[in-house]
Short mmCIF file of C-alpha atoms in Angstrom, two decimals:
data_model
loop_
_atom_site.label_atom_id
_atom_site.label_comp_id
_atom_site.label_asym_id
_atom_site.label_seq_id
_atom_site.Cartn_x
_atom_site.Cartn_y
_atom_site.Cartn_z
CA MET R 1 -7.26 19.57 -21.78
CA LYS R 2 -7.35 18.34 -18.07
CA GLU R 3 -6.40 14.71 -17.76
CA LYS R 4 -9.16 12.41 -17.07
CA LEU R 5 -8.07 10.45 -13.97
CA ARG R 6 -10.27 7.46 -12.76
CA PHE R 7 -11.06 7.32 -8.73
CA LEU R 8 -11.11 4.42 -6.87
CA GLY R 9 -12.66 3.99 -3.61
CA LEU R 10 -11.58 0.77 -1.70
CA ASP R 11 -13.34 -0.10 1.56
CA VAL R 12 -10.73 -2.75 3.08
CA HIS R 13 -11.65 -5.35 5.76
CA ALA R 14 -9.87 -8.29 6.61
CA GLU R 15 -11.50 -10.81 3.84
CA THR R 16 -12.88 -8.48 1.36
CA ILE R 17 -12.77 -4.81 -0.09
CA ALA R 18 -15.59 -2.98 -1.23
CA VAL R 19 -14.86 -1.12 -4.89
CA THR R 20 -16.56 1.74 -6.29
CA VAL R 21 -15.10 4.09 -8.61
CA ALA R 22 -15.68 7.79 -9.36
CA GLU R 23 -15.65 8.00 -13.20
CA PRO R 24 -14.34 11.72 -14.74
CA ASP R 25 -17.92 12.48 -16.13
CA GLY R 26 -19.14 12.69 -12.47
CA GLU R 27 -20.52 8.93 -12.69
CA VAL R 28 -20.12 6.74 -9.19
CA ARG R 29 -20.80 3.33 -9.60
CA SER R 30 -20.21 0.47 -7.43
CA LEU R 31 -18.16 -2.68 -8.52
CA GLY R 32 -18.77 -5.24 -5.98
CA THR R 33 -16.50 -7.09 -3.59
CA ILE R 34 -13.59 -8.72 -4.31
CA PRO R 35 -11.46 -10.79 -1.72
CA ASN R 36 -8.64 -9.58 -0.02
CA ARG R 37 -5.96 -10.70 -1.80
CA SER R 38 -3.23 -9.92 -3.74
CA GLU R 39 -4.35 -11.69 -7.17
CA SER R 40 -7.68 -10.41 -6.62
CA VAL R 41 -6.14 -6.61 -6.71
CA ARG R 42 -4.13 -7.37 -9.47
CA LYS R 43 -6.90 -8.79 -11.71
CA LEU R 44 -8.66 -5.64 -10.29
CA ILE R 45 -6.29 -3.01 -12.01
CA LYS R 46 -5.93 -5.10 -15.00
CA LYS R 47 -9.45 -4.68 -15.65
CA LEU R 48 -10.22 -1.30 -15.01
CA GLY R 49 -7.74 -0.37 -17.51
CA PRO R 50 -4.02 1.86 -17.71
CA SER R 51 -2.58 1.94 -13.90
CA ASP R 52 -1.14 5.68 -14.79
CA LYS R 53 -4.91 7.00 -15.18
CA LEU R 54 -6.09 5.36 -11.64
CA ARG R 55 -6.27 6.86 -8.52
CA ALA R 56 -7.04 5.01 -5.04
CA CYS R 57 -7.49 5.39 -1.59
CA TYR R 58 -8.98 3.33 1.26
CA GLU R 59 -9.16 4.35 5.27
CA ALA R 60 -6.23 3.61 7.54
CA GLY R 61 -7.15 0.40 10.03
CA PRO R 62 -6.06 -2.82 11.25
CA THR R 63 -5.30 -4.03 8.00
CA GLY R 64 -2.30 -2.39 7.61
CA TYR R 65 -0.86 -0.76 4.51
CA VAL R 66 -0.50 -4.20 2.96
CA VAL R 67 -2.76 -3.30 0.02
CA TYR R 68 -0.81 0.49 -0.67
CA TRP R 69 2.17 -1.43 -1.14
CA GLN R 70 0.14 -3.85 -3.38
CA LEU R 71 -1.48 -0.93 -5.61
CA THR R 72 2.00 0.80 -5.35
CA GLU R 73 3.81 -1.67 -7.13
CA LEU R 74 1.14 -2.13 -10.01
CA GLY R 75 1.62 1.33 -10.53
CA VAL R 76 -1.14 2.85 -9.14
CA GLU R 77 -1.20 6.10 -6.87
CA CYS R 78 -2.50 5.01 -3.64
CA GLU R 79 -3.57 7.22 -0.42
CA VAL R 80 -3.89 6.07 3.20
CA VAL R 81 -7.00 8.54 4.76
CA ALA R 82 -7.66 9.19 8.06
CA PRO R 83 -11.01 8.33 9.00
CA THR R 84 -11.64 10.33 11.59
CA LEU R 85 -11.44 13.46 8.91
CA VAL R 86 -13.91 11.43 6.65
CA PRO R 87 -16.66 13.61 6.05
CA VAL R 88 -20.31 12.70 7.32
CA LYS R 89 -23.80 13.73 7.30
CA ALA R 90 -26.10 14.33 10.07
CA GLY R 91 -28.60 12.65 8.87
CA ASP R 92 -26.96 9.51 7.14
CA ARG R 93 -28.39 6.77 9.21
CA VAL R 94 -27.44 3.83 6.64
CA LYS R 95 -23.92 2.08 6.90
CA THR R 96 -22.60 -0.54 4.32
CA ASP R 97 -19.63 -1.50 2.83
CA ARG R 98 -20.68 -0.15 -0.28
CA ARG R 99 -21.92 3.38 0.53
CA ASP R 100 -18.96 3.44 2.44
CA ALA R 101 -16.87 2.80 -0.57
CA GLU R 102 -18.77 5.11 -2.85
CA LYS R 103 -18.53 8.29 -0.11
CA LEU R 104 -14.30 7.62 -0.16
CA ALA R 105 -14.36 7.83 -3.93
CA ARG R 106 -17.01 11.00 -4.42
CA CYS R 107 -14.74 12.84 -1.53
CA TYR R 108 -11.52 11.69 -3.03
CA ARG R 109 -12.35 12.83 -6.39
CA SER R 110 -13.45 16.30 -4.66
CA GLY R 111 -10.21 16.46 -3.01
CA ASP R 112 -12.12 16.32 0.54
CA LEU R 113 -10.21 13.76 2.32
CA THR R 114 -6.96 14.30 4.13
CA ALA R 115 -4.21 11.38 3.59
CA VAL R 116 -1.82 10.11 6.71
CA TRP R 117 2.01 9.51 6.34
CA VAL R 118 3.15 5.53 5.01
CA PRO R 119 6.19 4.32 6.14
CA ASP R 120 8.13 2.07 3.93
CA GLU R 121 8.07 -2.17 5.25
CA GLY R 122 11.22 -1.93 6.52
CA SER R 123 10.04 1.19 8.92
CA GLU R 124 6.73 -0.61 9.78
CA ALA R 125 8.92 -3.70 10.38
CA LEU R 126 10.82 -1.87 13.25
CA ARG R 127 7.86 0.00 14.54
CA ASP R 128 6.28 -3.28 14.80
CA LEU R 129 9.42 -4.48 16.77
CA VAL R 130 9.40 -1.25 19.36
CA ARG R 131 5.57 -2.17 19.80
CA ALA R 132 6.43 -5.37 20.98
CA ARG R 133 8.57 -4.50 23.33
CA GLU R 134 6.35 -2.11 24.57
CA ALA R 135 4.06 -4.54 25.61
CA ALA R 136 5.66 -7.37 26.87
CA LYS R 137 6.78 -4.04 29.15
CA GLN R 138 3.20 -3.55 29.86
CA ASP R 139 3.13 -7.79 30.64
CA GLN R 140 5.98 -7.36 32.84
CA MET R 141 4.45 -4.45 34.62
CA ARG R 142 1.21 -6.87 35.27
CA ALA R 143 2.89 -9.88 36.34
CA ARG R 144 5.01 -7.39 38.90
CA HIS R 145 1.87 -6.31 40.49
CA ARG R 146 0.17 -9.74 40.62
CA LEU R 147 3.13 -11.00 42.81
CA SER R 148 3.56 -8.04 44.67
CA LYS R 149 -0.32 -7.71 45.62
CA PHE R 150 -0.11 -11.45 46.53
CA LEU R 151 2.23 -10.81 49.25
CA LEU R 152 0.83 -8.09 50.52
CA ARG R 153 -2.48 -9.96 50.39
CA SER R 154 -0.04 -13.13 52.20
CA GLY R 155 1.16 -10.35 55.20
CA GLN R 156 4.97 -10.89 53.76
CA ARG R 157 6.95 -7.53 53.96
CA PRO R 158 10.51 -7.12 52.57
CA PRO R 159 13.46 -7.02 55.01
CA THR R 160 13.97 -3.12 55.43
CA GLY R 161 16.39 -1.09 52.86
CA VAL R 162 15.48 -3.83 49.96
CA ARG R 163 13.78 -1.89 47.02
CA PRO R 164 11.04 -3.81 45.33
CA TRP R 165 12.53 -5.76 42.06
CA THR R 166 16.11 -5.20 42.86
CA ARG R 167 18.16 -8.02 42.78
CA PRO R 168 18.15 -8.94 46.67
CA TYR R 169 14.07 -8.56 46.34
CA LEU R 170 13.79 -11.31 43.85
CA ILE R 171 16.22 -13.65 46.32
CA TRP R 172 13.81 -12.39 48.99
CA VAL R 173 10.77 -13.69 47.43
CA ALA R 174 12.53 -17.10 45.84
CA GLN R 175 13.56 -17.64 49.30
CA LEU R 176 9.57 -17.65 50.76
CA ARG R 177 8.20 -20.74 51.90
CA PHE R 178 4.08 -20.84 52.92
CA THR R 179 2.70 -23.75 54.81
CA GLN R 180 -0.59 -23.87 52.18
CA ILE R 181 0.26 -25.83 49.18
CA ALA R 182 -2.25 -23.56 46.99
CA GLN R 183 -0.17 -20.37 48.36
CA GLU R 184 3.27 -21.73 47.52
CA SER R 185 2.22 -22.88 43.65
CA THR R 186 1.05 -19.97 43.48
CA ARG R 187 3.98 -17.87 44.68
CA GLN R 188 6.08 -20.04 42.24
CA ASP R 189 3.88 -19.31 39.25
CA TYR R 190 4.03 -15.68 39.59
CA LEU R 191 7.53 -15.11 40.37
CA HIS R 192 8.44 -17.67 37.47
CA GLU R 193 6.11 -15.16 35.71
CA VAL R 194 8.08 -12.05 36.44
CA GLU R 195 11.47 -13.97 35.50
CA HIS R 196 9.89 -15.35 32.08
CA MET R 197 8.43 -11.43 31.33
CA ARG R 198 12.53 -10.20 32.06
CA GLU R 199 13.30 -12.13 29.67
CA ARG R 200 11.33 -11.47 27.36
CA VAL R 201 12.11 -8.01 27.24
CA ALA R 202 15.63 -8.08 27.61
CA ARG R 203 15.26 -10.78 24.20
CA LEU R 204 13.27 -8.12 22.34
CA GLU R 205 15.50 -4.99 23.63
CA GLN R 206 18.23 -6.69 21.96
CA ALA R 207 16.34 -7.31 18.99
CA ILE R 208 16.04 -4.04 18.54
CA THR R 209 19.52 -3.15 18.70
CA GLU R 210 20.38 -5.29 15.84
CA ALA R 211 17.68 -4.12 13.90
CA VAL R 212 18.89 -0.48 14.36
CA LYS R 213 22.51 -1.69 12.92
CA LEU R 214 20.81 -3.14 9.73
CA ALA R 215 18.40 0.44 9.75
CA PRO R 216 19.36 2.89 6.45
CA PRO R 217 21.95 5.29 7.16
CA ALA R 218 19.19 8.32 7.19
CA LEU R 219 17.55 6.50 10.37
CA GLN R 220 20.75 6.07 12.36
CA GLN R 221 21.40 9.61 12.25
CA VAL R 222 18.09 10.35 13.24
CA ILE R 223 18.29 7.69 16.52
CA ASN R 224 22.24 9.12 17.02
CA ASP R 225 20.86 12.71 17.58
CA LEU R 226 17.86 12.26 19.23
CA GLN R 227 20.16 10.88 22.37
CA ALA R 228 21.97 14.46 22.40
CA LEU R 229 18.42 15.44 24.28
CA ARG R 230 18.16 14.61 28.04
CA GLY R 231 16.38 11.75 28.89
CA ILE R 232 16.80 9.65 25.41
CA ALA R 233 18.71 6.88 25.40
CA GLY R 234 18.73 4.54 22.54
CA ILE R 235 15.48 2.43 23.28
CA SER R 236 13.62 6.16 23.47
CA ALA R 237 15.48 7.28 20.72
CA VAL R 238 14.26 4.19 18.61
CA THR R 239 10.81 4.63 19.63
CA ILE R 240 10.52 8.17 19.30
CA ALA R 241 12.19 7.49 15.65
CA SER R 242 9.82 4.93 14.71
CA GLU R 243 6.66 6.44 15.41
CA LEU R 244 7.87 10.06 14.05
CA GLY R 245 8.76 8.45 10.76
CA GLN R 246 10.57 11.34 8.48
CA VAL R 247 10.73 14.32 10.39
CA SER R 248 11.24 16.43 7.93
CA ARG R 249 7.84 16.10 6.09
CA PHE R 250 6.58 18.29 8.89
CA GLU R 251 6.72 22.14 7.56
CA SER R 252 7.14 24.05 11.31
CA PRO R 253 7.07 22.92 14.68
CA ARG R 254 3.61 23.34 15.00
CA GLN R 255 2.83 20.83 12.88
CA LEU R 256 5.08 18.17 14.81
CA MET R 257 3.59 19.28 18.07
CA GLY R 258 -0.29 18.58 16.34
CA TYR R 259 1.14 15.34 15.13
CA CYS R 260 2.30 14.45 18.71
CA GLY R 261 -0.62 15.48 20.49
CA VAL R 262 1.12 18.34 22.69
CA VAL R 263 -1.62 21.20 21.51
CA PRO R 264 -4.08 22.57 24.19
CA SER R 265 -7.87 21.45 23.16
CA GLU R 266 -10.43 24.09 23.06
CA ASP R 267 -14.22 24.61 23.43
CA SER R 268 -14.98 28.27 22.88
CA SER R 269 -18.66 29.66 21.48
CA GLY R 270 -19.37 33.34 20.80
CA LYS R 271 -17.74 35.30 24.18
CA ARG R 272 -17.38 31.97 26.31
CA THR R 273 -13.65 30.78 25.91
CA ARG R 274 -12.72 27.60 27.15
CA ARG R 275 -9.37 25.66 27.20
CA GLY R 276 -8.22 22.45 28.33
CA GLY R 277 -5.52 20.22 28.73
CA ILE R 278 -3.55 18.64 25.44
CA THR R 279 -5.45 17.07 22.60
CA ARG R 280 -3.85 13.44 23.21
CA ALA R 281 -4.51 13.40 19.75
CA PRO R 282 -1.74 10.78 18.47
CA ALA R 283 -1.30 6.72 18.88
CA THR R 284 -0.84 5.84 22.68
CA HIS R 285 3.11 4.55 21.97
CA ARG R 286 3.69 8.42 21.29
CA CYS R 287 1.64 10.07 24.04
CA ARG R 288 3.24 7.70 26.76
CA SER R 289 6.91 7.81 25.50
CA ARG R 290 6.30 11.98 24.94
CA MET R 291 5.32 12.01 28.99
CA GLU R 292 8.23 9.70 30.04
CA LEU R 293 10.65 11.28 28.20
CA SER R 294 9.56 14.70 29.43
CA SER R 295 9.33 13.75 32.67
CA SER R 296 13.23 13.97 33.28
CA THR R 297 13.75 17.48 32.21
CA ARG R 298 11.89 19.03 35.56
CA TYR R 299 15.90 18.78 36.15
CA LEU R 300 18.11 21.84 35.42
CA VAL R 301 20.43 21.55 32.80
CA ARG R 302 23.83 20.18 33.83
CA ILE R 303 26.73 21.37 32.29
CA ALA R 304 29.90 19.52 32.09
CA GLN R 305 32.91 21.72 32.32
CA THR R 306 35.34 19.39 31.00
CA ALA R 307 35.23 16.34 28.91
CA GLY R 308 36.21 13.90 31.32
CA GLU R 309 33.21 14.72 33.56
CA HIS R 310 31.18 11.55 32.35
CA LEU R 311 27.82 9.78 34.01
CA GLY R 312 28.71 6.03 32.57
CA ARG R 313 27.41 6.38 29.17
CA GLY R 314 30.68 6.37 27.47
CA GLU R 315 31.69 8.97 24.91
CA ARG R 316 28.06 10.12 24.21
CA ASP R 317 27.71 11.37 28.13
CA CYS R 318 28.99 15.01 26.39
CA VAL R 319 27.60 15.61 23.15
CA GLU R 320 27.91 19.15 21.85
CA GLY R 321 25.29 18.86 19.40
CA ALA R 322 22.31 18.59 21.93
CA THR R 323 23.44 22.27 23.10
CA PRO R 324 20.35 23.92 21.08
CA ALA R 325 17.47 21.44 22.10
CA ALA R 326 18.86 21.28 25.43
CA GLN R 327 18.45 24.87 25.47
CA ALA R 328 14.82 24.93 24.12
CA LEU R 329 14.00 21.92 27.01
CA TYR R 330 15.41 24.63 29.45
CA GLU R 331 13.55 27.72 27.86
CA THR R 332 10.15 25.74 27.55
CA GLY R 333 9.45 24.38 31.36
CA ARG R 334 12.01 26.69 33.25
CA SER R 335 8.52 28.35 35.08
CA ARG R 336 8.03 24.83 36.52
CA GLN R 337 11.18 23.83 37.72
CA GLU R 338 10.84 25.66 40.72
CA PRO R 339 11.34 23.55 44.45
CA GLY R 340 7.39 22.47 45.40
CA ASP R 341 6.45 23.16 41.77
CA CYS R 342 3.52 20.74 40.58
CA HIS R 343 5.35 20.52 37.08
CA SER R 344 3.57 19.33 34.32
CA SER R 345 5.08 17.48 31.14
CA SER R 346 3.47 19.04 28.08
CA PRO R 347 5.30 22.26 28.26
CA ARG R 348 8.52 20.27 28.68
CA ALA R 349 7.70 17.75 25.95
CA THR R 350 6.31 20.87 23.54
CA GLY R 351 9.95 22.15 24.33
CA LEU R 352 11.63 18.28 23.66
CA TYR R 353 9.83 18.17 20.04
CA ARG R 354 10.02 21.90 19.63
CA GLY R 355 14.17 21.70 20.06
CA TYR R 356 15.05 18.64 17.76
CA TRP R 357 13.11 20.05 15.10
CA SER R 358 15.40 23.34 15.47
CA SER R 359 18.06 21.33 15.67
CA LYS R 360 17.59 19.26 12.69
CA LEU R 361 15.82 21.48 10.28
CA GLN R 362 17.36 25.17 11.21
CA PRO R 363 21.09 24.84 10.62
CA ASP R 364 21.25 28.75 11.48
CA HIS R 365 20.90 27.44 15.20
CA ASN R 366 23.94 25.63 15.25
CA LYS R 367 26.10 28.42 14.03
CA SER R 368 29.43 28.98 16.54
CA ASN R 369 28.66 32.59 16.76
CA ASP R 370 25.11 32.04 17.69
CA LYS R 371 24.86 34.24 21.10
CA ASN R 372 21.38 32.61 21.89
CA PHE R 373 23.34 29.11 21.72
CA PRO R 374 27.14 29.39 23.37
CA ARG R 375 28.78 26.28 21.92
CA ARG R 376 31.98 26.42 24.44
CA LYS R 377 30.53 24.00 27.16
CA LYS R 378 29.60 20.43 26.61
CA LEU R 379 25.87 18.78 27.73
CA ARG R 380 26.12 16.05 29.83
CA THR R 381 23.13 13.97 28.80
CA LEU R 382 20.85 11.55 31.34
CA ASN R 383 20.75 8.35 30.99
CA ARG R 384 16.76 7.38 31.35
#
């Protein structure tokens, strides 16, 4: 006999949750709106009956995964679904919280929704810290732009040979003086903001380093393995690990590349074939880090003949386990590494993810007798 389950559709907002239940006999009815508080959610689950007979879902959004964690603690199987993949009728022009909850419950019962991967609280906390550091870097860039454009408008040019934002450059800016009091106050404020942003970024990077030390051993191993790839250092490895989550959940490199947005877009119909750039489907953080990290692979792979040849990164400069991933990177982007070529980072980003997936999930690539990936030499990684 088929198990009778009740499916809950939750339209979650900051202050309220619209609830709809889809009964096993086909009836879909609204249960009204409850406050978005843990006590209200607990009373709702207690009122609906045994928690093992309930299945709940709601759309991913700015409210995060708090409701998911609450329902999981109460014994309810819950899924967070992708909003962009929820079926929508072309002629439906009425949108309310009640209708959205009813649509979620009905589609969830019929199996038409696509669930997203939900991290645990520790992984989510690390991702918040990484994104806070990225926001600080963006604020630092804006502060630097304000100061540099102010100096440009004022006709101030740094001495010959002084590169922007180096220590000599900041000393030169600190020694500048303007005759107008308003301009002098502007210079001091812009310079103070640049220094403040530098200290903020350094503080967040130190916090990320301390958080990684307290992370689970499995996550620490992923972060260490990622640094075996070219162009990836500590902060970049933590960014990739926190954004990708559990890499083993991808069944193939194609799924991993699709999740990271390194698949081409296409708009073909009939005899017409039209292919465009990459989809850029993932979050901005993954897309930006992918492009920055893959840009370092435009240089040819450099091999260290001895273990004593280092680039200043200590013992991780020569990582023998990086050979399969580096080979995949080199083979993918080799055609775009010719002198004068206008290189693109998308093929190299594809090789980066493909190489890491192969090195982690395909143990046969690491065998010592594999002719495609020789293990006699050790690869030097670049700290970028």
